[in-house]
Amino acid sequence: GQQVMQIPQYQHVQEGEDFTTYCNSSTTLSNIQWYKQRPGGHPVFLIQLVKSGEVKKQKRLTFQFGEAKKNSSLHITATQTTDVGTYFCAGPDGNKLVFGAGTILRVKS
Amino acid sequence: DGGITQSPKYLFRKEGQNVTLSCEQNLNHDAMYWYRQDPGQGLRLIYYSQIVNDFQKGDIAEGYSVSREKKESFPLTVTSAQKNPTAFYLCASSMGGTPEFFGPGTRLTVL
């Protein structure tokens, strides 16, 4: 079945540093979605990318969808303590989503 | 307010007991999902339902059962056959093919 791999598993950064998490699918995706889960909370939808090579920005967050629609990245510029949490990518597989294992981000102030 | 509710927030169960977790949504979504999350881990799909009176097994369905008698409700039963049930259980819904909205989750602990 379809697999979605995400790296790194864990990253600890100093406040103000940048952060990037990468997502790779074993198959071509019709779209890719990103979610954020705060510690102790539930996943919250951030964004969906649909087009090949698409780039979308949300304030300090930049999302990219690869040209082949098999990989994606989330980049955070100048991290803040409010960015802590786990970031998941997910791609559709029929009627369900396949989630990556997530990247845990910790920010030192 | 539209959303997804899960109850209870915390649940304790003795070994050998069945327990049912509630999930209700008023978003008029057709599809509903149950995930399990272990500490520091990702989301694993237990069951999902695209329409009332129909549901499919996910990746880790053994030891769990569901029903979908109403569009708004998708309860999950953790049976005594589930060998390691202590986990964080998340319910989600979507229109099918659209982003999923998650409930606040239920933390189940087996004593």
Coordinates of C-alpha atoms in Angstrom, one line a residue:
Chain A
G1 CA 0.0 0.0 0.0
Q2 CA 0.9 3.6 -0.2
Q3 CA 3.5 4.9 2.3
V4 CA 4.3 8.4 3.4
M5 CA 7.6 9.0 5.0
Q6 CA 8.5 12.1 7.0
I7 CA 11.8 13.3 8.2
P8 CA 13.3 14.3 10.6
Q9 CA 11.5 12.5 13.4
Y10 CA 12.5 15.1 15.9
Q11 CA 14.1 18.5 15.8
H12 CA 15.1 20.8 18.6
V13 CA 15.9 24.4 17.5
Q14 CA 16.8 27.7 19.2
E15 CA 14.0 30.3 19.0
G16 CA 14.6 32.4 15.9
E17 CA 16.2 29.6 13.9
D18 CA 14.5 28.1 10.9
F19 CA 12.9 24.6 10.7
T20 CA 12.0 22.3 7.8
T21 CA 10.3 19.0 7.7
Y22 CA 10.1 16.8 4.6
C23 CA 7.5 14.4 3.3
N24 CA 7.9 11.7 0.7
S25 CA 5.3 9.5 -0.8
S26 CA 5.8 6.1 -2.5
T27 CA 3.2 7.1 -5.1
T28 CA 2.1 10.2 -6.9
L29 CA -0.5 12.2 -4.9
S30 CA -3.5 14.1 -6.0
N31 CA -2.9 16.4 -3.1
I32 CA -1.0 16.7 0.1
Q33 CA -2.2 18.0 3.4
W34 CA -0.4 19.3 6.5
Y35 CA -1.6 19.2 10.0
K36 CA -0.2 20.5 13.4
Q37 CA -0.8 18.9 16.7
R38 CA 0.1 20.9 19.8
P39 CA 1.3 18.9 22.8
G40 CA -1.7 17.3 24.5
G41 CA -4.0 18.4 21.7
H42 CA -5.4 17.1 18.5
P43 CA -4.3 17.5 14.9
V44 CA -5.5 20.7 13.2
F45 CA -5.6 21.1 9.5
L46 CA -3.1 23.7 8.2
I47 CA -3.2 23.6 4.4
Q48 CA -3.8 21.5 1.3
L49 CA -1.6 21.6 -1.8
V50 CA -2.9 20.3 -5.1
K51 CA -0.8 21.6 -8.0
S52 CA 2.5 20.3 -9.1
G53 CA 5.3 22.7 -7.9
E54 CA 2.8 24.7 -5.8
V55 CA 4.1 27.0 -3.1
K56 CA 1.8 28.5 -0.4
K57 CA 2.6 30.7 2.5
Q58 CA 0.9 31.3 5.8
K59 CA 2.8 34.0 7.6
R60 CA 6.1 32.4 8.6
L61 CA 5.2 29.0 7.2
T62 CA 6.0 28.0 3.6
F63 CA 4.6 24.9 2.1
Q64 CA 5.8 23.3 -1.2
F65 CA 4.5 20.5 -3.3
G66 CA 7.1 18.8 -5.6
E67 CA 7.0 18.8 -9.3
A68 CA 6.4 15.1 -9.4
K69 CA 3.7 15.4 -6.7
K70 CA 5.5 12.8 -4.6
N71 CA 7.2 15.0 -2.1
S72 CA 6.4 18.1 0.0
S73 CA 8.1 20.3 2.6
L74 CA 7.0 22.7 5.4
H75 CA 9.5 25.4 6.3
I76 CA 9.1 27.7 9.3
T77 CA 11.1 30.9 9.3
A78 CA 12.3 32.3 12.6
T79 CA 10.6 29.8 14.9
Q80 CA 8.7 30.9 18.0
T81 CA 7.8 29.0 21.1
T82 CA 4.2 28.9 19.8
D83 CA 5.4 26.7 16.9
V84 CA 6.1 23.7 19.2
G85 CA 4.2 20.6 18.3
T86 CA 4.1 17.8 15.9
Y87 CA 3.7 18.4 12.2
F88 CA 2.1 15.7 10.0
C89 CA 1.8 15.4 6.3
A90 CA -0.9 13.3 4.8
G91 CA -1.8 12.1 1.3
P92 CA -5.1 10.5 0.0
D93 CA -5.3 6.8 -0.6
G94 CA -8.7 6.0 -2.0
N95 CA -11.2 7.1 0.6
K96 CA -8.8 7.6 3.4
L97 CA -5.7 9.6 4.3
V98 CA -2.2 8.1 4.9
F99 CA -0.3 10.1 7.5
G100 CA 3.4 10.5 7.8
A101 CA 4.8 9.6 11.3
G102 CA 5.2 13.3 12.0
T103 CA 8.1 15.6 13.0
I104 CA 8.2 16.8 16.6
L105 CA 9.4 20.4 16.9
R106 CA 10.8 21.7 20.2
V107 CA 11.8 25.4 20.5
K108 CA 14.3 26.6 23.1
S109 CA 13.8 30.2 24.2
Chain B
D1 CA -20.9 26.0 16.7
G2 CA -20.1 23.2 14.3
G3 CA -17.6 20.6 15.3
I4 CA -16.7 17.2 16.5
T5 CA -17.2 16.1 20.1
Q6 CA -15.6 13.1 21.8
S7 CA -16.5 11.8 25.2
P8 CA -15.2 11.1 27.7
K9 CA -11.9 13.0 27.6
Y10 CA -10.3 10.5 30.0
L11 CA -11.4 6.9 30.4
F12 CA -10.1 4.2 32.7
R13 CA -10.9 0.5 32.2
K14 CA -10.1 -2.7 33.8
E15 CA -8.5 -5.5 31.8
G16 CA -11.1 -7.7 30.2
Q17 CA -13.8 -5.0 29.9
N18 CA -15.2 -3.7 26.7
V19 CA -15.5 0.1 26.5
T20 CA -17.2 2.4 24.0
L21 CA -15.9 5.8 22.9
S22 CA -18.3 8.3 21.6
C23 CA -17.8 10.5 18.5
E24 CA -20.5 13.0 17.3
Q25 CA -20.3 15.6 14.6
N26 CA -22.7 18.3 13.4
L27 CA -20.7 19.3 10.3
N28 CA -22.9 17.3 8.0
H29 CA -19.8 15.3 6.9
D30 CA -20.4 12.0 5.2
A31 CA -17.1 10.4 6.2
M32 CA -15.9 9.6 9.7
Y33 CA -12.6 8.0 10.9
W34 CA -11.1 6.6 14.0
Y35 CA -7.3 6.8 14.7
R36 CA -5.1 5.5 17.5
Q37 CA -2.1 7.5 18.6
D38 CA 0.6 6.1 20.9
P39 CA 3.0 8.5 22.8
G40 CA 5.4 10.2 20.4
Q41 CA 3.9 8.3 17.5
G42 CA 1.9 9.0 14.4
L43 CA -1.8 8.3 13.6
R44 CA -2.9 4.8 12.8
L45 CA -6.3 4.2 11.2
I46 CA -8.6 1.8 13.0
Y47 CA -11.9 2.1 11.1
Y48 CA -13.5 4.5 8.7
S49 CA -17.0 5.0 7.3
Q50 CA -18.0 6.8 4.1
I51 CA -21.7 6.5 4.5
V52 CA -24.3 5.5 7.0
N53 CA -24.6 1.7 7.7
D54 CA -21.2 1.1 6.0
F55 CA -17.7 1.0 7.3
Q56 CA -14.3 -0.4 6.4
K57 CA -11.3 -1.7 8.4
G58 CA -8.2 0.4 8.6
D59 CA -4.7 -0.8 9.3
I60 CA -5.2 -1.9 13.0
A61 CA -8.9 -3.0 13.2
E62 CA -8.3 -6.1 15.3
G63 CA -9.8 -5.8 18.8
Y64 CA -12.1 -2.9 17.8
S65 CA -15.6 -2.6 16.5
V66 CA -17.7 0.3 15.2
S67 CA -21.2 1.1 14.0
R68 CA -22.6 3.9 11.8
E69 CA -26.3 4.0 12.4
K70 CA -26.6 7.8 12.1
K71 CA -24.6 10.2 9.9
E72 CA -23.7 12.2 13.0
S73 CA -22.4 9.4 15.1
F74 CA -19.5 6.9 14.8
P75 CA -18.9 5.1 18.2
L76 CA -15.9 2.9 18.7
T77 CA -15.8 -0.1 21.0
V78 CA -12.5 -1.3 22.3
T79 CA -13.0 -4.9 23.1
S80 CA -11.2 -7.2 25.5
A81 CA -9.5 -8.8 22.5
Q82 CA -7.4 -5.6 22.0
K83 CA -4.2 -6.6 23.7
N84 CA -2.7 -3.2 24.3
P85 CA -5.6 -0.7 24.4
T86 CA -3.9 2.1 26.3
A87 CA -3.6 5.0 23.8
F88 CA -5.0 8.3 22.7
Y89 CA -8.0 7.8 20.4
L90 CA -8.9 10.4 17.8
C91 CA -12.1 10.7 15.8
A92 CA -12.2 12.7 12.6
S93 CA -14.7 13.6 9.9
S94 CA -14.6 15.0 6.3
M95 CA -16.7 15.4 3.2
G96 CA -14.6 12.6 1.7
G97 CA -11.5 13.6 -0.2
T98 CA -11.3 16.9 1.8
P99 CA -9.3 17.7 4.8
E100 CA -10.2 16.0 8.0
F101 CA -11.4 17.7 11.1
F102 CA -10.4 16.1 14.4
G103 CA -12.2 15.8 17.7
P104 CA -10.4 16.6 21.0
G105 CA -9.7 12.9 21.6
T106 CA -10.2 10.3 24.4
R107 CA -7.3 9.1 26.4
L108 CA -7.9 5.5 27.4
T109 CA -5.9 3.8 30.2
V110 CA -6.2 0.2 31.0
L111 CA -5.6 -0.5 34.7

